[in-house]
One Martini backbone bead per residue (centre of mass of N, CA, C, O) as a GRO file, in nm:
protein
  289
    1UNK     BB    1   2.742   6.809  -7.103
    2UNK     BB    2   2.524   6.710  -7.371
    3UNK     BB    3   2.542   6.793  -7.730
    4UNK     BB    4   2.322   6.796  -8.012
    5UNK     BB    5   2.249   6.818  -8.329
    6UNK     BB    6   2.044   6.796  -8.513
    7UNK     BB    7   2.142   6.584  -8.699
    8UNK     BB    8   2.232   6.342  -8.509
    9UNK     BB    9   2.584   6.336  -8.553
   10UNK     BB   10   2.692   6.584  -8.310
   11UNK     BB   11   2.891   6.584  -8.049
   12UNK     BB   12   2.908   6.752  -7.700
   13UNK     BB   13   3.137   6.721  -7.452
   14UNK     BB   14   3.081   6.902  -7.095
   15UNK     BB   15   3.293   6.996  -6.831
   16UNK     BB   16   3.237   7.024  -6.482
   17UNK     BB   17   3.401   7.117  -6.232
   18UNK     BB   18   3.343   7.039  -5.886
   19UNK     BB   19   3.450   7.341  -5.807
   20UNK     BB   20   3.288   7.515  -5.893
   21UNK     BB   21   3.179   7.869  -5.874
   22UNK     BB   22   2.819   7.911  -5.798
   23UNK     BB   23   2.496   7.938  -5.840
   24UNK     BB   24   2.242   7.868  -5.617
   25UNK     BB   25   1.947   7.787  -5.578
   26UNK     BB   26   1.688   7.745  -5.447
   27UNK     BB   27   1.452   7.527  -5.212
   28UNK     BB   28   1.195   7.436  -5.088
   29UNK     BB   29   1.170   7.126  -5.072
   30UNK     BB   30   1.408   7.126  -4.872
   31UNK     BB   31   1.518   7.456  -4.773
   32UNK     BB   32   1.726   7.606  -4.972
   33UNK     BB   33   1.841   7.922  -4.988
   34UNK     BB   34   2.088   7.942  -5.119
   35UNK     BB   35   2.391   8.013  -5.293
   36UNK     BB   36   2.723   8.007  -5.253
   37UNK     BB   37   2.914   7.733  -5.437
   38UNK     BB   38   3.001   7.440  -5.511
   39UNK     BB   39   2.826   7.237  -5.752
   40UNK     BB   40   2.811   6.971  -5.552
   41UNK     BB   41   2.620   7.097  -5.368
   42UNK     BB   42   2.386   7.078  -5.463
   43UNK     BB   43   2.302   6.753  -5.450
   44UNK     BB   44   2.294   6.760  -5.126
   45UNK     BB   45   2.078   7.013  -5.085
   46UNK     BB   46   1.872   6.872  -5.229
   47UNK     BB   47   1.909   6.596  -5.058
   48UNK     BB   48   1.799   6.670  -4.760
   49UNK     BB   49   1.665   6.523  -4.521
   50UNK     BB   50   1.361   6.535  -4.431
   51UNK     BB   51   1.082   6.484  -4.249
   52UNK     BB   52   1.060   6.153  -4.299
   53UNK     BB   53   1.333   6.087  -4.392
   54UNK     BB   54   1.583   5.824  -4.416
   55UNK     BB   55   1.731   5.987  -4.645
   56UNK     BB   56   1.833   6.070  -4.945
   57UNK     BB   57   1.680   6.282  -5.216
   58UNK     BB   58   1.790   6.245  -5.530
   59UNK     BB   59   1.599   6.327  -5.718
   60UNK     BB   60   1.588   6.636  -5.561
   61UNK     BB   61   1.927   6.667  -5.658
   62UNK     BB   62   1.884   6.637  -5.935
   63UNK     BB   63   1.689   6.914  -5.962
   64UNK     BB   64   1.904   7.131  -5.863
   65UNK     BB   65   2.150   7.058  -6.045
   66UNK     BB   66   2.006   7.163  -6.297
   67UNK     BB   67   1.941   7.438  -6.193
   68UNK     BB   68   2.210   7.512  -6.188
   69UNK     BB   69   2.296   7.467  -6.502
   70UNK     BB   70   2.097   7.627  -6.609
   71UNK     BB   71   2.207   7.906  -6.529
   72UNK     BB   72   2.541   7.860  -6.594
   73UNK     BB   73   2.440   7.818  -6.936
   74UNK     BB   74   2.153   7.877  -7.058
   75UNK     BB   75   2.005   7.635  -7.019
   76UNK     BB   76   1.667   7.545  -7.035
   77UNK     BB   77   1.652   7.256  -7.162
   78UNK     BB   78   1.658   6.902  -7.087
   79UNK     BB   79   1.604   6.604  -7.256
   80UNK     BB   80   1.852   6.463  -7.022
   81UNK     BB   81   1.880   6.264  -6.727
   82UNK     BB   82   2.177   6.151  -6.512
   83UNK     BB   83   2.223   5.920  -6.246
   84UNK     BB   84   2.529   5.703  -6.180
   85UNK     BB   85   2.628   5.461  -5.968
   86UNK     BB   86   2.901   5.280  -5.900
   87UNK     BB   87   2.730   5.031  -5.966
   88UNK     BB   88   2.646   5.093  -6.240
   89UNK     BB   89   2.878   5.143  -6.403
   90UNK     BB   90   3.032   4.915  -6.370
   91UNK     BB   91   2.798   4.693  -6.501
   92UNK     BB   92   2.799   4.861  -6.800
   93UNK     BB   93   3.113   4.753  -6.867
   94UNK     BB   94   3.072   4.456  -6.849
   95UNK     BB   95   2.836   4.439  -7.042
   96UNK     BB   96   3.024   4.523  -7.268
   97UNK     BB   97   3.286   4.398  -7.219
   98UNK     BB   98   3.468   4.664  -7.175
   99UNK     BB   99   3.743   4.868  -7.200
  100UNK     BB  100   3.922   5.114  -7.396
  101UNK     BB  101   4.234   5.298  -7.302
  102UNK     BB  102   4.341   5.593  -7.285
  103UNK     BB  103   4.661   5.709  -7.143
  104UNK     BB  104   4.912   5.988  -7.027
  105UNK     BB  105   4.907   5.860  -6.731
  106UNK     BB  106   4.962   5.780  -6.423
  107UNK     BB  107   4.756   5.585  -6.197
  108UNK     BB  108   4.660   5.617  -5.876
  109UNK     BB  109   4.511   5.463  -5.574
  110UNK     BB  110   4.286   5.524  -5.331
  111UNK     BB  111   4.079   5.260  -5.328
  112UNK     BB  112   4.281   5.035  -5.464
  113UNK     BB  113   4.386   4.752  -5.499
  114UNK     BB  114   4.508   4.510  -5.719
  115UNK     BB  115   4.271   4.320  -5.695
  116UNK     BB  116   4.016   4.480  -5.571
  117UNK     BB  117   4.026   4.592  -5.308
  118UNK     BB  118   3.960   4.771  -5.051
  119UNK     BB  119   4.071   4.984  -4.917
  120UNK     BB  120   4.078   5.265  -4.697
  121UNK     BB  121   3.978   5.539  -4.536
  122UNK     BB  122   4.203   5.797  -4.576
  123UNK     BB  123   4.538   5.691  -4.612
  124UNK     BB  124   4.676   5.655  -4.865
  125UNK     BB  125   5.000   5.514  -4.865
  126UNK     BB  126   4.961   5.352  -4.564
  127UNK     BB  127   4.785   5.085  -4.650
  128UNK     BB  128   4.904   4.943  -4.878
  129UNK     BB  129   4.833   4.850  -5.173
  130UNK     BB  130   4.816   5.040  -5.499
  131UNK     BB  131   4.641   5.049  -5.764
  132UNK     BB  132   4.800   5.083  -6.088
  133UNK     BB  133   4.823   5.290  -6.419
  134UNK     BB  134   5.076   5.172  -6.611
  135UNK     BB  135   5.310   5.113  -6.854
  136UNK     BB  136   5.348   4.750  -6.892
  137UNK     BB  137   5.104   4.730  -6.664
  138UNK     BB  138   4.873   4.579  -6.589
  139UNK     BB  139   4.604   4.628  -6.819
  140UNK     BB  140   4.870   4.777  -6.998
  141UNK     BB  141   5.072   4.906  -7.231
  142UNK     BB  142   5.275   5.025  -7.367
  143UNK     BB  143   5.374   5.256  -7.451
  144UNK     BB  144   5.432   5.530  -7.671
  145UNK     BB  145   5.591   5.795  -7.833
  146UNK     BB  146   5.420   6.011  -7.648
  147UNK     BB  147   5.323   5.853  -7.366
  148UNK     BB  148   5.082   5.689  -7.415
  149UNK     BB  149   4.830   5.439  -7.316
  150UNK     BB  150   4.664   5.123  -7.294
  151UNK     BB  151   4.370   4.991  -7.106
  152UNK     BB  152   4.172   4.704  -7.026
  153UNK     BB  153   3.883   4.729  -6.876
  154UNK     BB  154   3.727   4.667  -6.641
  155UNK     BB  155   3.483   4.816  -6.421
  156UNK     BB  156   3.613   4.865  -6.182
  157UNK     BB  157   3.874   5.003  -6.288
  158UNK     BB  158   3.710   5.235  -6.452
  159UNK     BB  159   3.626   5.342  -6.173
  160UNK     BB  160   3.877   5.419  -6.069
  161UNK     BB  161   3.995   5.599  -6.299
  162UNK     BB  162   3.762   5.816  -6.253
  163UNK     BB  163   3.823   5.893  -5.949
  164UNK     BB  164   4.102   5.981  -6.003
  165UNK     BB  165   4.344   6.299  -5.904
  166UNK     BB  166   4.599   6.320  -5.680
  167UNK     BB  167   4.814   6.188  -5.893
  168UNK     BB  168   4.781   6.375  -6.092
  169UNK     BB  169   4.885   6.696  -6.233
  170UNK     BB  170   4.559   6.838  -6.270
  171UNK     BB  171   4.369   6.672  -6.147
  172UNK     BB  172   4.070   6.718  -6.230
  173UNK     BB  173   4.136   6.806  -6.506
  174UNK     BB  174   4.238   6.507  -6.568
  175UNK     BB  175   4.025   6.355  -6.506
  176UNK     BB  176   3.819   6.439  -6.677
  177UNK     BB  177   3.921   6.366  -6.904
  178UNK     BB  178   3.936   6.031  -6.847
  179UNK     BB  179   3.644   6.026  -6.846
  180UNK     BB  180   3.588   6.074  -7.145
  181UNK     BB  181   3.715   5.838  -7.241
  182UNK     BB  182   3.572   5.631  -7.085
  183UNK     BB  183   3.304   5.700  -7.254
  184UNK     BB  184   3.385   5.670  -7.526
  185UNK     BB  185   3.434   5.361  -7.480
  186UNK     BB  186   3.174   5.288  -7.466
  187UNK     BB  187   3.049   5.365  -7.709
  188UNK     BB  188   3.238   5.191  -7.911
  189UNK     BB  189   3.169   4.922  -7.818
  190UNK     BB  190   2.844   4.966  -7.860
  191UNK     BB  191   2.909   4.968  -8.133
  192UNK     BB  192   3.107   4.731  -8.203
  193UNK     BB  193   2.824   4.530  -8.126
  194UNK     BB  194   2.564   4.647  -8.164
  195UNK     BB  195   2.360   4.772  -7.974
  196UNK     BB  196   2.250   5.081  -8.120
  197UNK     BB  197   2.067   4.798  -8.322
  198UNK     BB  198   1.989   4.613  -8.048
  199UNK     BB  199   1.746   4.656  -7.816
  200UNK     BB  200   1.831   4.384  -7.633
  201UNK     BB  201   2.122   4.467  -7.597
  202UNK     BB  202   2.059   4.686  -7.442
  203UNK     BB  203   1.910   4.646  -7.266
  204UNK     BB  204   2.071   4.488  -7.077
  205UNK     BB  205   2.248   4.711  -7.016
  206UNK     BB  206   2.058   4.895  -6.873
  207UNK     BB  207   1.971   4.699  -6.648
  208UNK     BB  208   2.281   4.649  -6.520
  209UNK     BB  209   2.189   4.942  -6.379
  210UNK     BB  210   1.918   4.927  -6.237
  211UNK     BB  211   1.897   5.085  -5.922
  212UNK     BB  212   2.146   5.268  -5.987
  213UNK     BB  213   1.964   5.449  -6.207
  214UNK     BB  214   1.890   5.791  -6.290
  215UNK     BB  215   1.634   5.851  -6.579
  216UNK     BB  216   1.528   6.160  -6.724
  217UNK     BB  217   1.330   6.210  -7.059
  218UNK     BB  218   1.021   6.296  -7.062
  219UNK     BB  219   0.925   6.000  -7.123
  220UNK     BB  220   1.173   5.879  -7.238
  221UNK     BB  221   1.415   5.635  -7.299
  222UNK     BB  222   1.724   5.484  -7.344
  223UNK     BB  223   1.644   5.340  -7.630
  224UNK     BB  224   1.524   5.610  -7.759
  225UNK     BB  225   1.779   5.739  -7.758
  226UNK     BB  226   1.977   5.545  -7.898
  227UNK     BB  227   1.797   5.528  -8.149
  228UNK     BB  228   1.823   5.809  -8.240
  229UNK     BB  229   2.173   5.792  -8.185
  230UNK     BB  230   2.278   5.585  -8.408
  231UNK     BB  231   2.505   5.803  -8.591
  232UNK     BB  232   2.690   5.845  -8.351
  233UNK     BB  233   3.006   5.891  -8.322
  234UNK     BB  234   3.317   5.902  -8.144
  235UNK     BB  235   3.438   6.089  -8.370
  236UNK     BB  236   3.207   6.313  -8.326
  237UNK     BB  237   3.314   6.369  -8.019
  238UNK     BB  238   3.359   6.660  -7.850
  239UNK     BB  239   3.603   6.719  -7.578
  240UNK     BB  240   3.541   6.953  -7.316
  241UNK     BB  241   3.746   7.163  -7.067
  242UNK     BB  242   3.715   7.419  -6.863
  243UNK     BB  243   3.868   7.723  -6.760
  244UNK     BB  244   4.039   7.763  -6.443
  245UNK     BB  245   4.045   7.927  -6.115
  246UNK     BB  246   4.216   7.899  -5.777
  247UNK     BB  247   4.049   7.966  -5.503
  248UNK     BB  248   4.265   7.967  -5.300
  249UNK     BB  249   4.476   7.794  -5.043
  250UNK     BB  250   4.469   7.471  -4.871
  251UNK     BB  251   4.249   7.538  -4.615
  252UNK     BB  252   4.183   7.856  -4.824
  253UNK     BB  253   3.982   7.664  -5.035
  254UNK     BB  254   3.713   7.722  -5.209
  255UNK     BB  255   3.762   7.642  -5.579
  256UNK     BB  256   3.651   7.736  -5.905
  257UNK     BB  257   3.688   8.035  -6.097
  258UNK     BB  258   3.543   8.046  -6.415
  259UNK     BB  259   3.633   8.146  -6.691
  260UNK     BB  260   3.508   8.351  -6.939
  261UNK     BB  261   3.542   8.103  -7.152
  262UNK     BB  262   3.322   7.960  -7.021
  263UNK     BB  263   3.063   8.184  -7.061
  264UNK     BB  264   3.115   8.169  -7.396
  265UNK     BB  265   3.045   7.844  -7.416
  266UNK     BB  266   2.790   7.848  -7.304
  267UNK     BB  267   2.664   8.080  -7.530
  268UNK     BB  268   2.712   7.898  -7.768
  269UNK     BB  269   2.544   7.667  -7.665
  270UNK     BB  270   2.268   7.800  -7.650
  271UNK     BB  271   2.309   7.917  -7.969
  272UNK     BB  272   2.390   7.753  -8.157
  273UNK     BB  273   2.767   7.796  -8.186
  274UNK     BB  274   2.998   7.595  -8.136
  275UNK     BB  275   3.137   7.521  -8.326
  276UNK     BB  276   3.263   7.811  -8.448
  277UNK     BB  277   3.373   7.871  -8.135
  278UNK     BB  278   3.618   7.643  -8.148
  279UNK     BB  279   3.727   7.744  -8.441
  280UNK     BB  280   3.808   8.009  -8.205
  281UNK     BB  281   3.895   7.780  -7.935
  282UNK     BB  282   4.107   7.515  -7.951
  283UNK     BB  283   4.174   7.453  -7.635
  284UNK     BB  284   3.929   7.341  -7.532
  285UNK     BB  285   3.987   7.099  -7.628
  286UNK     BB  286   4.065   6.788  -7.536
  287UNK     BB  287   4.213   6.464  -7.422
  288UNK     BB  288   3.947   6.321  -7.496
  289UNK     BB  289   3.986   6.269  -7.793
   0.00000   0.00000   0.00000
């Protein structure tokens, strides 16, 4: 969820953790009576294939996703809304020309080669070789005095670091970070090529991710937020992570059961208080500065 301040000039990007546990309104469209489950099956529940329907209706899981969201956070309205497949993130980050990024820890992935080929489905690390993104091994810098070190990524390595939870100490909490991270990299490239004052130069870039991406403006498209939003500085871009605990353990693991202290920011956020609120919970600002 991302907010911007009226005067377009400072934003607010809140991860919501894929096992949140939420309630999830009805369907009439697909069918889904409704319930309580992990956020991440809104998507599904909406897109579950109806009778004469080829494959799932991204479209319709799209729209029950948002209005799960819209419950959770007590936002009535978003003025935009992106699914974005894994081939069109990708090709958005090598049109870019690639993103620089920090990590604070080693990532292992558990789908990528070091070549950059797929591993095999499920099989952890018993299956050969999987590429590392740990400090003074390409694509990364030695380490810094902190530990935390920068890596140089193209598209797919960028695809690969967003995905991976498993290696991490935080699991997806950590995962989080690294997204946030991961975005805010592409947003200063696209800054620091002038992509968001050169509409041909953006359009490249929003096309590179052709029929991967759905995205809904209410009649606007990405080039018109783009130009809206072109004062707006990734050092502007405020990172908050959620904190949830984990409900059941092993495979009695339901989800995670967010803190209060995440439905008191949610309520600043649809009150337009959230500066305020972050100035006496700053724990809530994450590592993705």
């Amino acid at each position: 969820v991302v907010h911007v301040n009226e005067s377009l000039n400072r934003g607010y990007m809140v991860s919501i953790p894929r096992d949140a546990i939420v309630d999830i309104p009805p369907d009439p469209a697909s069918g889904y009576l409704g319930g309580t489950d992990r956020i991440n099956s809104a998507m599904f529940h909406g897109a579950d294939p109806q009778p004469g329907e080829s494959g799932p209706n991204v479209e319709r899981g799209f729209a029950l996703l948002a209005s799960t969201v819209s419950e959770l956070t007590g936002i009535e309205r978003f003025e935009a809304g992106v699914v974005m497949r894994f081939e069109g993130f990708r090709d958005i980050v090598d049109a870019l020309g690639g993103v620089r990024v920090r990590l604070d820890e080693t990532v292992v992935s558990e789908h990528r080669q070091p070549d950059g080929t797929h591993r095999p489905v499920g099989c952890g690390s018993y299956c050969g070789l999987q590429m590392v993104y740990e400090a003074g091994s390409p694509p990364c810098e030695e380490a810094r005095t902190d530990g935390s070190f920068m890596c140089e990524l193209e598209g797919w390595q960028a695809l690969d670091v967003v995905r991976q939870r498993k290696s991490l100490s935080e699991g997806d909490y950590a995962r989080q970070e690294n997204q946030q991270r991961v975005l805010r990299a592409m947003m200063e490239q696209a800054i620091s090529r002038d992509m968001v004052t050169n509409p041909l130069a953006l359009d490249r870039v929003v096309q590179a991710a052709g029929n991967y991406m759905i995205f809904d403006g209410r009649g606007n498209d990405p080039i018109d937020f783009a130009f809206a939003l072109r004062n707006l500085r990734s050092s502007s871009m405020t990172m908050i992570g959620l904190p949830g605990t984990g409900v059941g353990t092993g495979s009695a693991y339901q989800g995670e059961q967010l803190d209060q202290e995440a439905y008191d920011l949610f309520d600043a956020l649809a009150g337009g208080q959230i500066e305020a609120f972050l100035a006496e919970h700053p724990d809530l600002e994450s590592g993705g500065r």
